[in-house]
Coordinates of C-alpha atoms in Angstrom, one line a residue:
M1457 CA 92.3 -78.7 -41.7
D1458 CA 89.3 -80.5 -40.2
D1459 CA 90.2 -83.1 -37.6
P1460 CA 89.1 -86.5 -39.1
R1461 CA 88.3 -87.7 -35.5
L1462 CA 85.6 -85.0 -35.3
T1463 CA 84.6 -84.7 -38.9
P1464 CA 81.9 -87.1 -40.3
A1465 CA 83.3 -87.2 -43.8
R1466 CA 84.6 -89.9 -46.2
G1467 CA 85.3 -89.7 -49.9
D1468 CA 81.9 -91.3 -50.6
L1469 CA 79.8 -89.6 -48.0
A1470 CA 79.7 -86.7 -45.5
A1471 CA 77.4 -85.0 -43.1
K1472 CA 75.1 -82.4 -44.8
Y1473 CA 76.4 -79.6 -42.5
L1474 CA 79.8 -80.0 -44.1
E1475 CA 78.6 -79.3 -47.6
G1476 CA 80.6 -76.5 -49.1
R1477 CA 83.5 -77.1 -46.7
L1478 CA 84.9 -80.3 -48.2
Q1479 CA 84.4 -82.7 -51.1
A1480 CA 82.4 -85.9 -51.0
A1481 CA 80.3 -87.9 -53.5
R1482 CA 77.1 -87.1 -51.5
F1483 CA 76.0 -85.4 -48.4
V1484 CA 73.4 -86.7 -46.0
S1485 CA 71.5 -85.2 -43.1
G1486 CA 71.8 -88.1 -40.7
E1487 CA 69.4 -89.5 -38.2
E1488 CA 69.6 -89.3 -34.4
F1489 CA 69.7 -92.5 -32.3
A1490 CA 70.1 -93.3 -28.7
V1491 CA 72.7 -95.8 -27.3
V1492 CA 70.7 -98.5 -25.5
D1493 CA 73.6 -100.8 -24.6
A1494 CA 75.4 -100.2 -21.3
L1495 CA 78.6 -99.5 -23.2
A1496 CA 78.9 -99.4 -27.0
P1497 CA 82.3 -99.5 -28.7
L1498 CA 83.0 -96.8 -31.2
R1499 CA 85.6 -98.3 -33.6
E1500 CA 87.8 -97.1 -36.4
L1501 CA 86.4 -99.6 -38.9
P1502 CA 83.2 -101.7 -39.0
S1503 CA 84.7 -104.8 -37.4
S1504 CA 84.8 -106.2 -33.9
D1505 CA 88.6 -106.5 -34.0
A1506 CA 89.2 -102.9 -35.3
E1507 CA 90.8 -100.3 -33.0
L1508 CA 88.6 -99.1 -30.1
L1509 CA 88.5 -95.3 -30.5
T1510 CA 86.2 -94.6 -27.5
Q1511 CA 83.0 -95.8 -25.9
A1512 CA 79.5 -94.5 -25.9
L1513 CA 77.5 -94.8 -22.7
K1514 CA 73.8 -95.8 -22.4
G1515 CA 71.5 -92.8 -23.1
E1516 CA 74.0 -90.9 -25.2
R1517 CA 72.7 -89.6 -28.5
V1518 CA 74.5 -90.2 -31.8
T1519 CA 73.9 -89.0 -35.3
I1520 CA 74.1 -91.9 -37.8
Y1521 CA 75.0 -91.1 -41.4
D1522 CA 75.5 -94.6 -42.9
R1523 CA 74.9 -98.3 -42.3
N1524 CA 76.9 -101.0 -44.0
G1525 CA 74.1 -103.7 -43.8
E1526 CA 76.4 -106.0 -41.8
G1527 CA 75.6 -104.8 -38.3
W1528 CA 77.6 -101.5 -38.2
A1529 CA 76.5 -97.9 -38.2
W1530 CA 78.8 -94.9 -39.0
G1531 CA 78.2 -91.6 -37.2
Q1532 CA 79.1 -88.9 -34.7
L1533 CA 78.6 -88.8 -31.0
N1534 CA 76.6 -85.8 -30.0
S1535 CA 78.4 -85.4 -26.7
D1536 CA 82.1 -85.0 -27.8
G1537 CA 81.8 -85.1 -31.6
Y1538 CA 83.8 -88.3 -32.0
V1539 CA 83.3 -90.1 -35.3
G1540 CA 83.4 -93.8 -35.9
W1541 CA 81.6 -97.1 -36.3
L1542 CA 79.1 -98.4 -33.7
P1543 CA 77.3 -101.8 -33.5
D1544 CA 73.8 -101.3 -35.0
S1545 CA 72.4 -103.5 -32.2
A1546 CA 73.5 -100.9 -29.6
L1547 CA 71.3 -98.2 -31.1
A1548 CA 67.6 -97.4 -31.1
K1549 CA 65.3 -94.5 -31.9
P1550 CA 65.4 -92.1 -29.0
G1551 CA 62.6 -92.5 -26.5
A1552 CA 61.9 -90.2 -23.5
A1553 CA 64.7 -87.9 -22.6
P1554 CA 67.0 -89.0 -19.8
T1555 CA 66.2 -87.7 -16.3
H1556 CA 68.9 -89.3 -14.3
K1557 CA 72.5 -90.4 -14.7
V1558 CA 74.7 -93.0 -12.9
T1559 CA 76.9 -91.3 -10.4
A1560 CA 78.5 -94.5 -8.9
I1561 CA 81.5 -95.8 -10.8
R1562 CA 79.2 -98.7 -11.7
T1563 CA 75.9 -100.1 -10.7
F1564 CA 73.6 -103.1 -11.4
A1565 CA 70.3 -102.9 -13.2
F1566 CA 67.9 -105.4 -11.8
P1567 CA 64.9 -106.9 -13.6
G1568 CA 62.6 -106.3 -10.6
P1569 CA 62.5 -104.7 -7.1
S1570 CA 64.9 -107.0 -5.3
F1571 CA 68.7 -107.0 -4.9
K1572 CA 68.5 -110.8 -4.8
L1573 CA 67.5 -111.1 -8.4
P1574 CA 70.3 -111.8 -11.0
P1575 CA 71.3 -108.3 -12.5
A1576 CA 70.1 -107.7 -16.0
D1577 CA 72.9 -105.3 -16.8
T1578 CA 75.8 -103.3 -15.4
L1579 CA 75.8 -99.6 -16.0
T1580 CA 78.7 -97.3 -15.5
M1581 CA 79.3 -93.7 -14.4
G1582 CA 77.7 -91.2 -16.9
A1583 CA 75.1 -93.6 -18.3
M1584 CA 71.8 -91.8 -18.6
V1585 CA 68.3 -93.3 -18.0
N1586 CA 64.7 -92.1 -17.9
V1587 CA 63.2 -92.7 -14.4
I1588 CA 59.4 -93.0 -14.3
R1589 CA 58.9 -93.7 -10.6
E1590 CA 60.5 -94.8 -7.4
D1591 CA 59.9 -98.2 -5.8
G1592 CA 61.4 -98.4 -2.3
P1593 CA 65.2 -98.3 -2.7
F1594 CA 64.9 -98.4 -6.5
A1595 CA 64.5 -96.1 -9.4
V1596 CA 62.4 -97.7 -12.1
T1597 CA 63.4 -96.8 -15.6
S1598 CA 61.2 -96.5 -18.7
D1599 CA 62.7 -99.7 -20.1
G1600 CA 61.8 -101.6 -16.9
Q1601 CA 65.1 -101.8 -15.1
Y1602 CA 65.4 -101.2 -11.3
L1603 CA 68.4 -99.2 -10.3
P1604 CA 69.6 -98.5 -6.8
L1605 CA 68.6 -94.9 -5.9
P1606 CA 71.9 -94.1 -4.1
H1607 CA 73.8 -94.8 -7.4
L1608 CA 71.8 -92.2 -9.4
G1609 CA 71.7 -88.4 -9.6
R1610 CA 69.6 -86.1 -11.6
I1611 CA 70.9 -85.0 -15.0
G1612 CA 71.7 -81.5 -13.8
D1613 CA 73.5 -82.7 -10.6
R1614 CA 77.2 -81.8 -10.5
E1615 CA 80.2 -83.2 -8.6
K1616 CA 82.3 -80.5 -6.8
D1617 CA 85.8 -81.9 -7.3
F1618 CA 86.8 -83.7 -10.6
V1619 CA 90.0 -84.9 -9.0
A1620 CA 88.0 -86.8 -6.3
V1621 CA 86.0 -88.4 -9.1
A1622 CA 89.2 -89.5 -10.9
E1623 CA 90.5 -90.9 -7.6
R1624 CA 87.5 -93.2 -7.4
F1625 CA 88.8 -95.0 -10.5
V1626 CA 92.1 -96.1 -8.8
G1627 CA 92.6 -99.8 -9.6
T1628 CA 90.5 -99.7 -12.8
P1629 CA 92.2 -101.7 -15.5
Y1630 CA 93.8 -99.7 -18.3
L1631 CA 92.0 -100.0 -21.7
W1632 CA 92.9 -98.0 -24.8
G1633 CA 89.7 -96.2 -25.8
G1634 CA 88.0 -97.2 -22.6
K1635 CA 85.7 -94.8 -20.7
S1636 CA 84.3 -96.7 -17.8
S1637 CA 85.3 -98.4 -14.5
L1638 CA 85.5 -101.7 -16.4
G1639 CA 88.4 -100.3 -18.4
I1640 CA 89.6 -96.7 -19.0
D1641 CA 92.5 -94.8 -20.6
C1642 CA 94.2 -91.6 -19.5
S1643 CA 92.0 -89.1 -21.5
G1644 CA 88.9 -91.1 -20.8
L1645 CA 89.5 -90.7 -17.1
V1646 CA 89.9 -86.9 -17.5
Q1647 CA 86.8 -86.6 -19.7
L1648 CA 84.6 -88.7 -17.4
S1649 CA 85.8 -86.8 -14.3
L1650 CA 85.3 -83.4 -15.8
N1651 CA 81.9 -84.3 -17.3
A1652 CA 80.8 -85.3 -13.8
T1653 CA 81.4 -81.8 -12.6
G1654 CA 79.6 -80.3 -15.6
I1655 CA 82.7 -79.3 -17.5
G1656 CA 82.7 -80.2 -21.2
C1657 CA 85.8 -82.0 -22.3
P1658 CA 87.2 -83.3 -25.6
R1659 CA 88.0 -87.0 -25.8
D1660 CA 91.7 -87.4 -26.6
S1661 CA 94.7 -86.0 -24.7
D1662 CA 96.0 -83.8 -27.5
M1663 CA 92.5 -82.2 -27.8
Q1664 CA 92.4 -81.7 -24.1
Q1665 CA 95.8 -80.0 -24.1
D1666 CA 94.6 -77.7 -26.8
G1667 CA 91.2 -77.0 -25.3
L1668 CA 91.3 -77.1 -21.5
G1669 CA 92.6 -74.5 -19.1
R1670 CA 95.5 -72.1 -19.5
E1671 CA 99.1 -73.2 -19.9
L1672 CA 101.4 -72.5 -17.0
D1673 CA 104.7 -70.8 -17.4
I1674 CA 107.9 -72.3 -16.1
G1675 CA 107.7 -70.6 -12.7
E1676 CA 104.1 -71.7 -12.1
S1677 CA 104.8 -75.2 -13.2
K1678 CA 107.1 -75.7 -10.2
Q1679 CA 104.2 -75.2 -7.9
L1680 CA 101.6 -77.8 -9.0
R1681 CA 98.1 -77.6 -7.6
R1682 CA 95.3 -80.1 -7.2
G1683 CA 93.4 -80.2 -10.6
D1684 CA 96.3 -79.2 -12.8
L1685 CA 96.7 -81.4 -15.9
I1686 CA 100.1 -82.6 -17.0
F1687 CA 100.4 -83.5 -20.7
W1688 CA 102.9 -85.7 -22.5
N1689 CA 102.7 -87.0 -26.1
D1690 CA 99.6 -89.3 -26.0
H1691 CA 99.3 -89.1 -22.2
V1692 CA 97.7 -86.9 -19.5
A1693 CA 97.7 -87.1 -15.8
V1694 CA 95.7 -85.3 -13.1
V1695 CA 97.5 -83.6 -10.2
R1696 CA 96.2 -84.6 -6.8
D1697 CA 98.5 -82.4 -4.7
A1698 CA 102.1 -81.0 -4.7
A1699 CA 103.6 -84.5 -4.7
S1700 CA 101.3 -86.9 -6.5
I1701 CA 99.2 -87.6 -9.6
V1702 CA 96.4 -90.0 -10.6
H1703 CA 96.4 -91.3 -14.1
A1704 CA 95.3 -94.3 -16.1
N1705 CA 98.4 -95.7 -17.7
G1706 CA 99.9 -98.6 -19.5
Y1707 CA 102.9 -98.9 -17.2
H1708 CA 100.7 -100.0 -14.3
M1709 CA 97.9 -101.3 -16.7
A1710 CA 95.6 -99.5 -14.3
T1711 CA 94.5 -96.2 -12.9
A1712 CA 97.1 -95.5 -10.2
V1713 CA 98.3 -92.8 -7.8
E1714 CA 102.0 -92.1 -8.3
N1715 CA 104.6 -89.8 -7.0
T1716 CA 104.8 -86.9 -9.5
Q1717 CA 108.5 -86.6 -9.8
D1718 CA 108.9 -90.4 -10.0
A1719 CA 106.3 -90.5 -12.8
I1720 CA 108.0 -87.6 -14.7
A1721 CA 111.4 -89.3 -14.5
R1722 CA 110.0 -92.7 -15.5
I1723 CA 108.2 -91.3 -18.5
K1724 CA 111.2 -89.1 -19.5
A1725 CA 113.4 -92.2 -19.4
A1726 CA 111.0 -93.8 -21.9
G1727 CA 111.6 -90.8 -24.3
N1728 CA 108.5 -88.8 -23.5
E1729 CA 109.0 -85.2 -22.2
I1730 CA 106.2 -83.0 -20.7
L1731 CA 104.5 -81.0 -23.4
A1732 CA 102.4 -78.7 -21.2
I1733 CA 100.8 -78.2 -17.8
K1734 CA 97.3 -76.7 -17.9
R1735 CA 95.3 -75.1 -15.0
F1736 CA 91.6 -74.3 -14.8

């Protein structure tokens, strides 16, 4: 059965590429847009108080299949395939292709070539921009923003250690559906960190359990290595070393480093057993 989180289909409408696979009143080809806001919420329903499923970052592409005429657009993110409702105001027709991405956990976008100016926006790790030139310590984007050069990398640049990326988010507030240093959840932390190293990663923890690495057997699971992923129901943690993990979690309401055995015992006491340990 098609996963509804990744399948742009409703009873009244579905993506054209799904025609013949499922039933819908009509099928549409969709239209590609770019996310122009720093962070755009992708929600379950077209309402600002609906559940936050995930977030789209500036520069991401999304295929839109429907608009409700009340400020919301329904579509599918091109990056990880997630389906939901985005604010129409966060989207625009794609311009020049992104050349750079934000590599700092967050950075300021200034309206001119001075750090003393009030920032025009805050961009977070993974946001993509088109840089047209450099101006001293700044990269100037095609939409007229000035970003600090040390906070940017080229689109093809790769981090070497995804665990080190995850560790940089320690202290970030926990946010269900969040995918930035302003608020992040457990699977968002894994996805962002792996993406920074050039590894594709599904959005939710159950998808990650199914799609990432190989499952360790009982013997191997007693010797955890940096980069292993521990999965529970609705939760995932990244192994730092033999004794500790880093994870975004509701217990600390933050991304935190925790003793592995203490965390396992605490989570088990809450009725949640380990489902799998995966290794790349």
